[in-house]
XYZ file of C-alpha atoms in Angstrom:
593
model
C 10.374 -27.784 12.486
C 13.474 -28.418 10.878
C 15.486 -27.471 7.331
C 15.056 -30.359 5.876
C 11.799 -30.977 3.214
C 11.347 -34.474 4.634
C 11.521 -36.560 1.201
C 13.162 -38.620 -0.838
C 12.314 -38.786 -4.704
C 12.925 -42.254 -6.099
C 13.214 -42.405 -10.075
C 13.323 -45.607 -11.900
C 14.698 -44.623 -15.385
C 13.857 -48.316 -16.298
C 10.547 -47.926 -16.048
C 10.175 -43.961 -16.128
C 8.156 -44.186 -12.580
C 8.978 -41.929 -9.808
C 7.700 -42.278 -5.910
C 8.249 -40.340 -3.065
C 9.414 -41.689 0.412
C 9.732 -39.828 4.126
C 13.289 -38.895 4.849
C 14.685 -41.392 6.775
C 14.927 -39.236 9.993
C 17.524 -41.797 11.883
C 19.565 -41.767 9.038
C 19.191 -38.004 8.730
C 20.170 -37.907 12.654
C 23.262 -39.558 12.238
C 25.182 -38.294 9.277
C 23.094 -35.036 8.508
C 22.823 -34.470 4.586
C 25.280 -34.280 1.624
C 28.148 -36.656 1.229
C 26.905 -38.621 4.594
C 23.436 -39.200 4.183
C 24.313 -40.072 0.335
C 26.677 -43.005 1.489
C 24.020 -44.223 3.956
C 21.468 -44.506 1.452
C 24.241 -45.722 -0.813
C 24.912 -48.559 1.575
C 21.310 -49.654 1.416
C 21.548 -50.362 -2.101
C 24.571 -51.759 -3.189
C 26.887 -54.074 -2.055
C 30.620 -55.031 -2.931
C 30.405 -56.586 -6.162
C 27.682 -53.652 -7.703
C 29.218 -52.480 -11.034
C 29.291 -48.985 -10.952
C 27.952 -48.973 -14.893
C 25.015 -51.283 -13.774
C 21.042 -50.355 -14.145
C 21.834 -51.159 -10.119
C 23.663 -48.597 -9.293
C 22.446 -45.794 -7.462
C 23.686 -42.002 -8.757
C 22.492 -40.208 -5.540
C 21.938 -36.426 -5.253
C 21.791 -34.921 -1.992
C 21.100 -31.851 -0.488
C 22.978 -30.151 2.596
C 20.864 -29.065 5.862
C 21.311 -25.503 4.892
C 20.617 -25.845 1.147
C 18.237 -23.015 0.192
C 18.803 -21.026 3.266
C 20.931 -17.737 3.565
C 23.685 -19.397 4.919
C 26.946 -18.530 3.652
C 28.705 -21.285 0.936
C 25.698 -23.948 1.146
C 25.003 -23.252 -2.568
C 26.400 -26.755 -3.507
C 24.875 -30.254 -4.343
C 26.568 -33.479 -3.483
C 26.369 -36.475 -5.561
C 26.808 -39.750 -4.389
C 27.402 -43.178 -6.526
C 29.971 -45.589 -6.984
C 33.406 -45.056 -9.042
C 33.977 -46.527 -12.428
C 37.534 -45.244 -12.362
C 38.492 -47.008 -8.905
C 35.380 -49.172 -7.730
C 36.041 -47.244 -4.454
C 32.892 -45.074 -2.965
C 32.432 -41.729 -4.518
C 31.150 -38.708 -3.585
C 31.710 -35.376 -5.312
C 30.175 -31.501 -4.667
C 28.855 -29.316 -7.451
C 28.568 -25.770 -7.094
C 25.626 -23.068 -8.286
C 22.366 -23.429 -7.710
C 21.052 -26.677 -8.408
C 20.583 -28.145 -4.465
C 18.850 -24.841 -3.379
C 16.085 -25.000 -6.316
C 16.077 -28.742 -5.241
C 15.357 -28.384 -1.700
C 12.592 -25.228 -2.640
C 11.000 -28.052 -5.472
C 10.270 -30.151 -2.080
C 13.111 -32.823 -1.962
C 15.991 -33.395 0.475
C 17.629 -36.054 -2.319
C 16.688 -37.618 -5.101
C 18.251 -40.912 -5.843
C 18.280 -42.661 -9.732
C 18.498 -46.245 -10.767
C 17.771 -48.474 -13.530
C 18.454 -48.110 -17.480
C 16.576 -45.497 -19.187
C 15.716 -47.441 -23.030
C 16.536 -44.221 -25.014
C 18.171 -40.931 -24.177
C 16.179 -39.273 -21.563
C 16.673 -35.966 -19.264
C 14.479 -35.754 -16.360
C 12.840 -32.655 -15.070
C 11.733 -32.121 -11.510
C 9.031 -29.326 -11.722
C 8.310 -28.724 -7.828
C 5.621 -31.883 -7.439
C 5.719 -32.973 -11.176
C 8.360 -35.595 -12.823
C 8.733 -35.593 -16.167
C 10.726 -38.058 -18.550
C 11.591 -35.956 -21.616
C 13.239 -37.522 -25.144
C 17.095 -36.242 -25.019
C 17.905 -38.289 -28.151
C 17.998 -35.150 -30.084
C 20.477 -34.238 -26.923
C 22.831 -37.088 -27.243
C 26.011 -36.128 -28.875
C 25.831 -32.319 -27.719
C 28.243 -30.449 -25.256
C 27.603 -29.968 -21.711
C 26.613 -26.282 -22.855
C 24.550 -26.521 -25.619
C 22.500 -29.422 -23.482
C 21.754 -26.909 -21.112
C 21.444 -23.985 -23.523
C 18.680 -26.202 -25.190
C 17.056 -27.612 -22.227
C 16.428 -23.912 -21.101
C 15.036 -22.965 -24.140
C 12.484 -25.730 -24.303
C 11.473 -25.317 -20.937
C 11.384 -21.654 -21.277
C 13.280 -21.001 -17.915
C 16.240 -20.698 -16.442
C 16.595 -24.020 -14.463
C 19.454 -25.262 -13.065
C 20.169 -28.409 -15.141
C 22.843 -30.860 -14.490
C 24.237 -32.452 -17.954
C 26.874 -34.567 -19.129
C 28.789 -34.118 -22.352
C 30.057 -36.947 -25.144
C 32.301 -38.190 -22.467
C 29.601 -38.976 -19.923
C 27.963 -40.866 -23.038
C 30.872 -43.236 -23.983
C 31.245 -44.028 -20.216
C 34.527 -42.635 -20.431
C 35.712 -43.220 -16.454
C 36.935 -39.719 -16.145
C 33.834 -38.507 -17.285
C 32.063 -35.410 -15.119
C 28.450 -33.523 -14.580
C 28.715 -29.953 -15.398
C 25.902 -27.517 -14.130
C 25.967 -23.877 -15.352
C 28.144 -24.203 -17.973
C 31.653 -24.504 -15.727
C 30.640 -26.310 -12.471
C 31.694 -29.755 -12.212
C 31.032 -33.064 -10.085
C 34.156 -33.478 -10.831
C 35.904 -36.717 -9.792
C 35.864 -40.553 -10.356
C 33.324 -40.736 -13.476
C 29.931 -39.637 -11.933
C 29.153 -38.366 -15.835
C 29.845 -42.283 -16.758
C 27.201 -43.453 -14.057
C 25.039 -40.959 -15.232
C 25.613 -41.854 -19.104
C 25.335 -45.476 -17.819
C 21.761 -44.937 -17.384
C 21.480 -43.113 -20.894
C 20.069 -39.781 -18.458
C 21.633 -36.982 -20.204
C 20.340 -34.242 -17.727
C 18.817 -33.366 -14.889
C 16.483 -29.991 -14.466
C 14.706 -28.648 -11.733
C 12.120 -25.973 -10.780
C 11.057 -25.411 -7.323
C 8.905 -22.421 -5.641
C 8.663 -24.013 -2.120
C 10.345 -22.558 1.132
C 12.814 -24.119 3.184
C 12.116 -23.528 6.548
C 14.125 -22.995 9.659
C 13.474 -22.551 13.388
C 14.126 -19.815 15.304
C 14.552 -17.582 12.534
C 15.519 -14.508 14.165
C 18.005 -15.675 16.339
C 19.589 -17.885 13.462
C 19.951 -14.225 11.201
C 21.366 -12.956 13.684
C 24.116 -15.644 14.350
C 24.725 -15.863 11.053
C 25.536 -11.864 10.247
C 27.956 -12.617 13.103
C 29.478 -15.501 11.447
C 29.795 -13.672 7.966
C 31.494 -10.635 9.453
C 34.014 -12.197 11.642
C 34.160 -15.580 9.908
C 33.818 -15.594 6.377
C 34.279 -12.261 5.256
C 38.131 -12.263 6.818
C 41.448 -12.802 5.537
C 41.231 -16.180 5.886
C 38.957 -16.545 3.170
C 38.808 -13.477 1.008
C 41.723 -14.603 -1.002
C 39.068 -16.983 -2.959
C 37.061 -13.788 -3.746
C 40.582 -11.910 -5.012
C 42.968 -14.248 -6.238
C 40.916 -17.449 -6.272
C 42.753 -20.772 -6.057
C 45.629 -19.490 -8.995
C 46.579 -18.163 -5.863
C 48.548 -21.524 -5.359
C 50.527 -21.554 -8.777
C 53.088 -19.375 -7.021
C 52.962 -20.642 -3.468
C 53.309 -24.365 -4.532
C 56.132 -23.400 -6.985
C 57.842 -22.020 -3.733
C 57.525 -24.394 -1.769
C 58.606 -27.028 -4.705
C 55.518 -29.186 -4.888
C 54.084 -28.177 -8.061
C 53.752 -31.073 -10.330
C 55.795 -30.518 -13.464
C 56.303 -32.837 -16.427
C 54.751 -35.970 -14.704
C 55.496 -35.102 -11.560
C 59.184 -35.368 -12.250
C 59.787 -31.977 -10.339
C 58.386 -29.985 -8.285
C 59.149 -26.402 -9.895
C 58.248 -25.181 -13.403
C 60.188 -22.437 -14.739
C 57.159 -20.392 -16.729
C 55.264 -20.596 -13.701
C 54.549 -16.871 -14.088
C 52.597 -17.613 -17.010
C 49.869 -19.441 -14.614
C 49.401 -17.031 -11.863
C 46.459 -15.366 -10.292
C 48.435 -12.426 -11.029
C 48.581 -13.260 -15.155
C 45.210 -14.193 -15.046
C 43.853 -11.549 -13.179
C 45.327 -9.391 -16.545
C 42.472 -11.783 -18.257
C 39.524 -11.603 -16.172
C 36.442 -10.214 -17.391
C 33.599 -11.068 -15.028
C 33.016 -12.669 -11.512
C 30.325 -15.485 -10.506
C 28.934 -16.873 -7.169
C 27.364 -19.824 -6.428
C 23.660 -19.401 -4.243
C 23.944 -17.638 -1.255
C 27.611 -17.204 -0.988
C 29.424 -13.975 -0.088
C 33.085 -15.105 -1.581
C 32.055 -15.284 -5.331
C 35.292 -17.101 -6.584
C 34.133 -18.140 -9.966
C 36.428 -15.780 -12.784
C 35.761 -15.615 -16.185
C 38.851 -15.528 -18.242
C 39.308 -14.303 -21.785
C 42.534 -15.344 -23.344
C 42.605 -14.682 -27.315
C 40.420 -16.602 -28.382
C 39.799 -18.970 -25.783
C 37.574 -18.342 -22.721
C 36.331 -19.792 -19.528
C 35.019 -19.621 -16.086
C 38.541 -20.930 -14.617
C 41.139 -22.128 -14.832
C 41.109 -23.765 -10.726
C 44.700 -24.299 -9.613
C 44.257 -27.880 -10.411
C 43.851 -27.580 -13.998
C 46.535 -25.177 -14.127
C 48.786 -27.318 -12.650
C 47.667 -30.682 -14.115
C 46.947 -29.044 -17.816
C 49.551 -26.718 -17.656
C 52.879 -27.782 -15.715
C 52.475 -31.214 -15.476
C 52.215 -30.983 -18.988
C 55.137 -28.718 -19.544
C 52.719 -26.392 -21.459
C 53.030 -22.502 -20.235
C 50.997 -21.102 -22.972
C 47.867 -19.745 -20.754
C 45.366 -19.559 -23.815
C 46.252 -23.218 -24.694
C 45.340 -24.065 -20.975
C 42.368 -22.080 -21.195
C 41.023 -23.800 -24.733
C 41.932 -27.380 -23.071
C 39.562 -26.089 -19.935
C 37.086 -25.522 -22.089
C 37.161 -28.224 -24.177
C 36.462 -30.722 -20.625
C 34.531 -28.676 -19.550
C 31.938 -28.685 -22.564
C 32.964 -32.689 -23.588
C 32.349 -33.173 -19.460
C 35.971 -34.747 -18.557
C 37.800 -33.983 -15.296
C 40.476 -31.638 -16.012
C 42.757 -33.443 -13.376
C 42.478 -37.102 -14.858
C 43.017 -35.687 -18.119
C 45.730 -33.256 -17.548
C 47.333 -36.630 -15.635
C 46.899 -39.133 -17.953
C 47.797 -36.637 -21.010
C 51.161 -36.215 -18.717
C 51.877 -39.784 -18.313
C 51.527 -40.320 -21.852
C 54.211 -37.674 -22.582
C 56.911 -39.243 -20.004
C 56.273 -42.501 -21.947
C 57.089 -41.208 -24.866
C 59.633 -39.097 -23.155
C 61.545 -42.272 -22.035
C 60.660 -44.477 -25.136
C 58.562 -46.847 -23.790
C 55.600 -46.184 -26.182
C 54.800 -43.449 -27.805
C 51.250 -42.114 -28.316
C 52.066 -39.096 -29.940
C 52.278 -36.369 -27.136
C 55.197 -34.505 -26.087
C 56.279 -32.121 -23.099
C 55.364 -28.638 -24.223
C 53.482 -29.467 -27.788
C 50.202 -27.949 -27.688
C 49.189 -29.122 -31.523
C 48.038 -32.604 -30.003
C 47.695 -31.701 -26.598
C 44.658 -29.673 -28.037
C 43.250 -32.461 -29.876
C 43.058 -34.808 -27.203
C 40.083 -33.931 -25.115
C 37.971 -34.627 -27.932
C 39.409 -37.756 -28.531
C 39.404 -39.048 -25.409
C 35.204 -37.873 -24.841
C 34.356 -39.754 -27.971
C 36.374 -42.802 -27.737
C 38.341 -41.938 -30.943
C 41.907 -43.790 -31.733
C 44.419 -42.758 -28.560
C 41.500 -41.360 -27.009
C 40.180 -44.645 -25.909
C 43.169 -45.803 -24.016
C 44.049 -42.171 -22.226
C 40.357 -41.735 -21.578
C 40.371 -45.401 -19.350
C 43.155 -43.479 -17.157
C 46.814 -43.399 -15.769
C 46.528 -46.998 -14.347
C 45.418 -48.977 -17.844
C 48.170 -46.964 -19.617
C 50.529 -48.034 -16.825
C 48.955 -51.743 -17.213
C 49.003 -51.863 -20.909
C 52.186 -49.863 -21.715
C 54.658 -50.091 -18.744
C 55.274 -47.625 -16.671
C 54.002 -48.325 -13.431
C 56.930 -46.600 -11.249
C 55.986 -43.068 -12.439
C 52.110 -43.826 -12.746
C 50.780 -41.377 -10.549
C 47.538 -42.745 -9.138
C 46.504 -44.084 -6.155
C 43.244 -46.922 -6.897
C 43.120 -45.925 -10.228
C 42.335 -42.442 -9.888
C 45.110 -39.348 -11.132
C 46.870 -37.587 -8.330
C 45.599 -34.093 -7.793
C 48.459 -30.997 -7.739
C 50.449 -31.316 -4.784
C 53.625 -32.882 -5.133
C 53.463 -35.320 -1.777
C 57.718 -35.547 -1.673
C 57.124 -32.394 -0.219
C 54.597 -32.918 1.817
C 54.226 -36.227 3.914
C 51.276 -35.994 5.255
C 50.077 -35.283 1.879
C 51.228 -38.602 0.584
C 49.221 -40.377 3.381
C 45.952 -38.356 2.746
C 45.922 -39.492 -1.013
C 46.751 -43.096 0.082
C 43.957 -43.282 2.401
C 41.486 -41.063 0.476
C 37.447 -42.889 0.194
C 37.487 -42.116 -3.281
C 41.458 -42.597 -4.340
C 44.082 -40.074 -4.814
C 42.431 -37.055 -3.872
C 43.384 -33.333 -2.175
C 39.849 -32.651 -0.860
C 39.496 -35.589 2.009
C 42.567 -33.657 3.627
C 44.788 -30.910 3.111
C 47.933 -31.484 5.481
C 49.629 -29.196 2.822
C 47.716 -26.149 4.074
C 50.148 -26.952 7.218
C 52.834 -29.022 5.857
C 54.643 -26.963 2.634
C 52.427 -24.326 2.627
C 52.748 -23.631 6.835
C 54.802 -23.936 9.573
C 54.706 -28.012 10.368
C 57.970 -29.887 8.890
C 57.223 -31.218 5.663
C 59.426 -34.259 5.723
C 58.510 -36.223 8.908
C 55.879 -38.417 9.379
C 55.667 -37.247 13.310
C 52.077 -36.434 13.778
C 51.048 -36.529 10.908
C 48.693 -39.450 11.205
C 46.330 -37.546 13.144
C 47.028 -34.270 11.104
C 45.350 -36.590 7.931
C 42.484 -37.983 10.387
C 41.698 -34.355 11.831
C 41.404 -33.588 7.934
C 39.500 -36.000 6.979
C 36.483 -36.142 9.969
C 36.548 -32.341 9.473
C 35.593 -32.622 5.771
C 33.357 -35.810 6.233
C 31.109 -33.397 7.888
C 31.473 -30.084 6.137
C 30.688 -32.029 2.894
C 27.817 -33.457 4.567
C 26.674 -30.171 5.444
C 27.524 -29.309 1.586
C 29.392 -26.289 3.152
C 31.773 -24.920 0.288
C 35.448 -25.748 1.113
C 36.452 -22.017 0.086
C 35.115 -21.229 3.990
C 38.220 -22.585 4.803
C 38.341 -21.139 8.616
C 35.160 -22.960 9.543
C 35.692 -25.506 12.490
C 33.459 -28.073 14.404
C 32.296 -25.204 16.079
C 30.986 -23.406 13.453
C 29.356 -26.400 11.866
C 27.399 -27.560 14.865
C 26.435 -23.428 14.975
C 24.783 -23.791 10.963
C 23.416 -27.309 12.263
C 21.741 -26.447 14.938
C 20.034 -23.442 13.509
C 18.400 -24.887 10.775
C 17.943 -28.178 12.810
C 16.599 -26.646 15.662
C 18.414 -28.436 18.354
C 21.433 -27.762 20.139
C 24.342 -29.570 18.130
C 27.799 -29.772 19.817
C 31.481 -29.360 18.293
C 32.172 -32.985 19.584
C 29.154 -34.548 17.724
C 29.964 -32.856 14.482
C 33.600 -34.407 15.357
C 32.158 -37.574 16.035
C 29.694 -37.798 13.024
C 32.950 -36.927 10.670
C 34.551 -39.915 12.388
C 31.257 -42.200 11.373
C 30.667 -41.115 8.137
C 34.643 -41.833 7.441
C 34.041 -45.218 8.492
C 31.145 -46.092 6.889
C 32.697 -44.997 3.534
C 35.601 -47.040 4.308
C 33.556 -49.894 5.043
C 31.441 -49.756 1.888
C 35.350 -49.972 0.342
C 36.259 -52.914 2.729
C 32.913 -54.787 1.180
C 34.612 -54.071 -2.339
C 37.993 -55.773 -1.304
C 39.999 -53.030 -0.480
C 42.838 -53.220 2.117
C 46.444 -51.986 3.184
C 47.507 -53.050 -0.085
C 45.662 -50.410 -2.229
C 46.586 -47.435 0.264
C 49.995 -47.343 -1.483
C 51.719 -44.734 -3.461
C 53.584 -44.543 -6.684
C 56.914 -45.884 -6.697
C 58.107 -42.483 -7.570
C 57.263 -40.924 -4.725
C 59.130 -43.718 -2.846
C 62.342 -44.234 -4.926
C 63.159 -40.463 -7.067
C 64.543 -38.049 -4.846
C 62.999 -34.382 -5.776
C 65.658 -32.807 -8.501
C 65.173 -29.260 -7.247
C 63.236 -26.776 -5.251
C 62.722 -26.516 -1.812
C 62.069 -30.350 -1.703
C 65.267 -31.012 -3.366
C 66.731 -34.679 -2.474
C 63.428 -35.747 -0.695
C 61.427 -38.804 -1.061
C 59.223 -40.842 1.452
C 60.870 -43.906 2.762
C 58.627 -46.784 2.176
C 59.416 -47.957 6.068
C 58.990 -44.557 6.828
C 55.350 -44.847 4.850
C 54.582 -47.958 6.149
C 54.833 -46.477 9.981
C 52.858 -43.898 9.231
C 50.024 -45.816 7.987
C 50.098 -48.518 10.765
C 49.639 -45.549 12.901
C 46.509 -44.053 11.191
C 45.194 -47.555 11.448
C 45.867 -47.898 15.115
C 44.536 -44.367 15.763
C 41.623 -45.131 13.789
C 41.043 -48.667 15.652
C 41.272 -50.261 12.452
C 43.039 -53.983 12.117
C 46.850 -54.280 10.468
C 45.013 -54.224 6.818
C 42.601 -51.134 7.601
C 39.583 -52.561 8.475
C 37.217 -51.159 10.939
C 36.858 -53.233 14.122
C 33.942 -54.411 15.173
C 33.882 -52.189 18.433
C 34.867 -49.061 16.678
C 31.864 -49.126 14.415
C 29.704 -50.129 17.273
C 31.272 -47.175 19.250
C 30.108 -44.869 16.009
C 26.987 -45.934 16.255
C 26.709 -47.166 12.484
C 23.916 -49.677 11.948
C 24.613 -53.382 12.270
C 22.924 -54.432 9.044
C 25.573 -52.141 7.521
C 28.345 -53.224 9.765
C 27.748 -56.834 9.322
């Protein structure tokens, strides 16, 4: 007996057919669930030249080993496809309840491909598969799609929907579930409008069952006193990521007009503390303890948010300190299903360009008139909209602009100024899915702790540590908010609902495989050294202020510090796996090849 339900569901929208297949139990041994057993079966079906926007490509959602269960954070869903920002691999994690109902309907994943003819949303009904119209659907917010989906199904389902954005293929386009939980990251709402599926809803009255039961409640209690419920973590439940408006500002890494500095001066306005003055309710995703989710009231304007990044994106990046206009511009994604973070960037680079005179689009530091009117815009396609919506890197390629473009692969740098934190810099060049904050954190250490910020000494294997530990916590589809879980912990959750004794070292290892295997599926695509590169900004502006003031990374300094993450890695000069590193992994030679 094990956690897992032991099936696949296959949907052809093409067709509107459905079949069931046994989990691949090899596959399942290897990377687990989640982000990892999404890229295997992501590997199996597409290779290096798959467009992303294709009837071929796969949009894969996968459940962790623990969905369903009691154990702390495992509430979320990962889904698996591949970018239409970057053409890179991409997975993202979606919080509430959606992968627990999933795994109690029967399923460990279900994985979509083909072309739906007309506007469809598909609801999984424990056994059952239905294809139901959505044409009446098409044009709606996120929230009203799931407002209506619930009312014709007469239940409260979990429903996964995307909004006009998702619809136009916009490549910043997200999934929203539950109103204000997003898959967030690298157009998975584009993939999913791709294949005109407007939503996704499921019922399930199943069980997920798990071995050992007794013992496993009891190790768990353990783990919620002394691991979750601790300092280390309770600052999501209190504060919430806001938290980081002030420490970032401190520590002079919070993006600001562009990323031109690293300190805002109405930073106050964007606090946990200022929004705490706002809140008016709390929300937790299934089974989890920390309940971060705030609802905000400001005016007006109200939302389950704002997360740090949109704060800092929206708000400082964007020169903007009025809180309710942040708030209203939350919403607005968040309904329209855009990522806040590609937005806020491309919205900022927009502003420097006009800022400098190289083109102007209409948007200014601080103006909140059209600041307000661009989500819309860019989620229908409308005038400026169209060229923001298509991202940092098109604006950069049409307009000019590339020095200050701040992307890595096409996809907008998340809030943490990396002049002021090295390691950072090297964690969004070598990021699976391009510029990204939630492969690795070496911030957490770097700005934000006690390791110097401006070396690259060890900081090679401070990004690789990162990155294996989150390969396999998001293939566990443990919530990053248990931020003082370890490889130890992990293989304690694994083996419990596994039923077999899982070590530290192979939860290690199988971080270090599933890292590889998503680089390799970007190796296929053409990717090498020369896309793990950072803005010329970062390189060539030294940090006007702060406590980053005068710092920049020196491209030879760079350059070191990825030829040692390659070596380290035992990948070749232009970061591809060797041959005897992925047979040391264990990945599968038909992959490999």
């Amino acid at each position: 007996m094990t956690s897992y339900a032991g099936k696949i569901l296959r949907v052809d929208l093409g067709s509107k057919t459905y079949r069931l297949e046994p989990l691949n139990l090899e596959w399942a041994r290897d990377y687990y669930g989640g982000k990892g057993l999404g890229y295997r079966y992501l590997a199996s079906l597409i290779d290096g030249d798959t467009d992303p926007l294709s009837p071929q490509c796969p949009l894969v959602l996968m459940t962790g080993v623990s969905a369903g269960t009691v154990v702390p954070c495992s509430g979320k869903l990962a889904v698996i496809t591949k970018s239409p920002a970057t053409g890179t691999v991409l997975d993202c994690s979606i919080g509430g309840s959606f992968g627990s109902i999933l795994k109690y309907a029967g399923y460990d994943g279900v994985i979509f491909t083909g072309r739906a003819q007309k506007p469809v949303y598909v609801y999984i009904n424990d056994g059952k598969v239905e294809f139901r119209d959505a044409e009446g659907l098409w044009g709606k917010g996120a929230s009203d799609t799931e407002m209506a989906i619930r009312e014709e199904l007469g239940a409260r389902p979990p429903v996964l929907a995307i909004g006009p954005a998702g619809e136009n293929l916009v490549p910043m386009a997200c999934i929203t579930s539950e109103f204000y939980r997003q898959a967030g990251r690298g157009g998975v709402g584009a993939v999913m409008g791709s294949k005109n599926l407007k939503a996704v809803a499921v019922n399930g009255t199943g069980k997920v069952n798990v071995p050992g039961i007794s013992a496993f409640m009891a190790d768990l209690k353990r783990l919620v006193k002394e691991d979750v419920l601790t300092d280390s973590n309770l600052w999501a439940q209190t504060d919430g990521t806001p938290a980081l408006v002030e420490a970032t500002n401190s520590a002079g890494i919070l993006p600001t007009r562009n990323f031109q500095e690293g300190t805002f001066e109405a930073f106050e306005n964007l606090t946990s503390s200022t929004l705490k003055g706002h809140r008016v309710g709390k929300k937790a995703c299934h089974s989890c303890p920390l309940a971060c989710g705030n609802y905000v009231e400001v005016n007006q304007a109200r939302v389950e948010g704002p997360e740090y990044e949109t704060l800092a994106l929206v708000g400082s990046n964007c020169g903007i300190s009025d809180l309710e206009a942040v708030v209203a511009f939350n919403a607005a994604c968040d309904d329209l299903g855009l990522d806040t973070i590609s937005a806020g960037g491309a919205m900022a680079f927009a502003m420097e360009l006009a800022e400098r005179g190289v083109h102007d689009l209409g948007f200014r530091f601080g103006d909140t008139t059209k600041y307000l009117e661009a989500p819309g815009l860019i989620a229908r396609g409308e005038g400026i909209g169209a060229e923001l919506g298509k991202g940092v890197k098109h604006l950069a390629e049409k307009y000019g602009g590339a020095e200050y473009a701040m992307h890595v692969k096409g996809l907008e740098f998340p809030a943490y100024e990396p002049r002021g934190s090295w390691g950072m810099g090297l964690a969004y060049a070598t990021s699976d899915r391009g510029a990204c904050h939630m492969r690795a954190w070496p911030v957490g250490d770097e700005a934000l702790g006690n390791v110097n910020p401006f070396t690259i000494e060890g900081k090679a294997q401070l990004v690789i540590d990162g990155q294996h530990k989150n390969s396999i916590k998001f293939s566990l589809v443990l919530c990053d908010f248990w931020g003082s879980s370890n490889f130890e912990t992990m293989a304690a959750v694994a083996s419990g609902c596994l039923g077999r004794a899982i070590t530290a070292q192979e939860m290690e290892k199988a971080g270090e495989r599933i890292w590889n295997l998503g680089r390799l599926l970007n190796v296929k695509a053409g990717f090498r050294r020369e896309h793990d590169v950072l803005p010329a900004r970062v390189h060539d502006d030294p940090m006007p202020s702060g406590s980053a003031q005068g710092q920049v990374i020196p491209r030879d300094e760079f350059e070191r510090m990825l030829s040692e993450y390659y070596s380290l890695r035992g990948w070749d000069h232009q970061g591809v796996p060797t041959a005897s590193k992925l047979e040391g992994l264990g990945i599968d030679k038909d992959v490999a090849k």
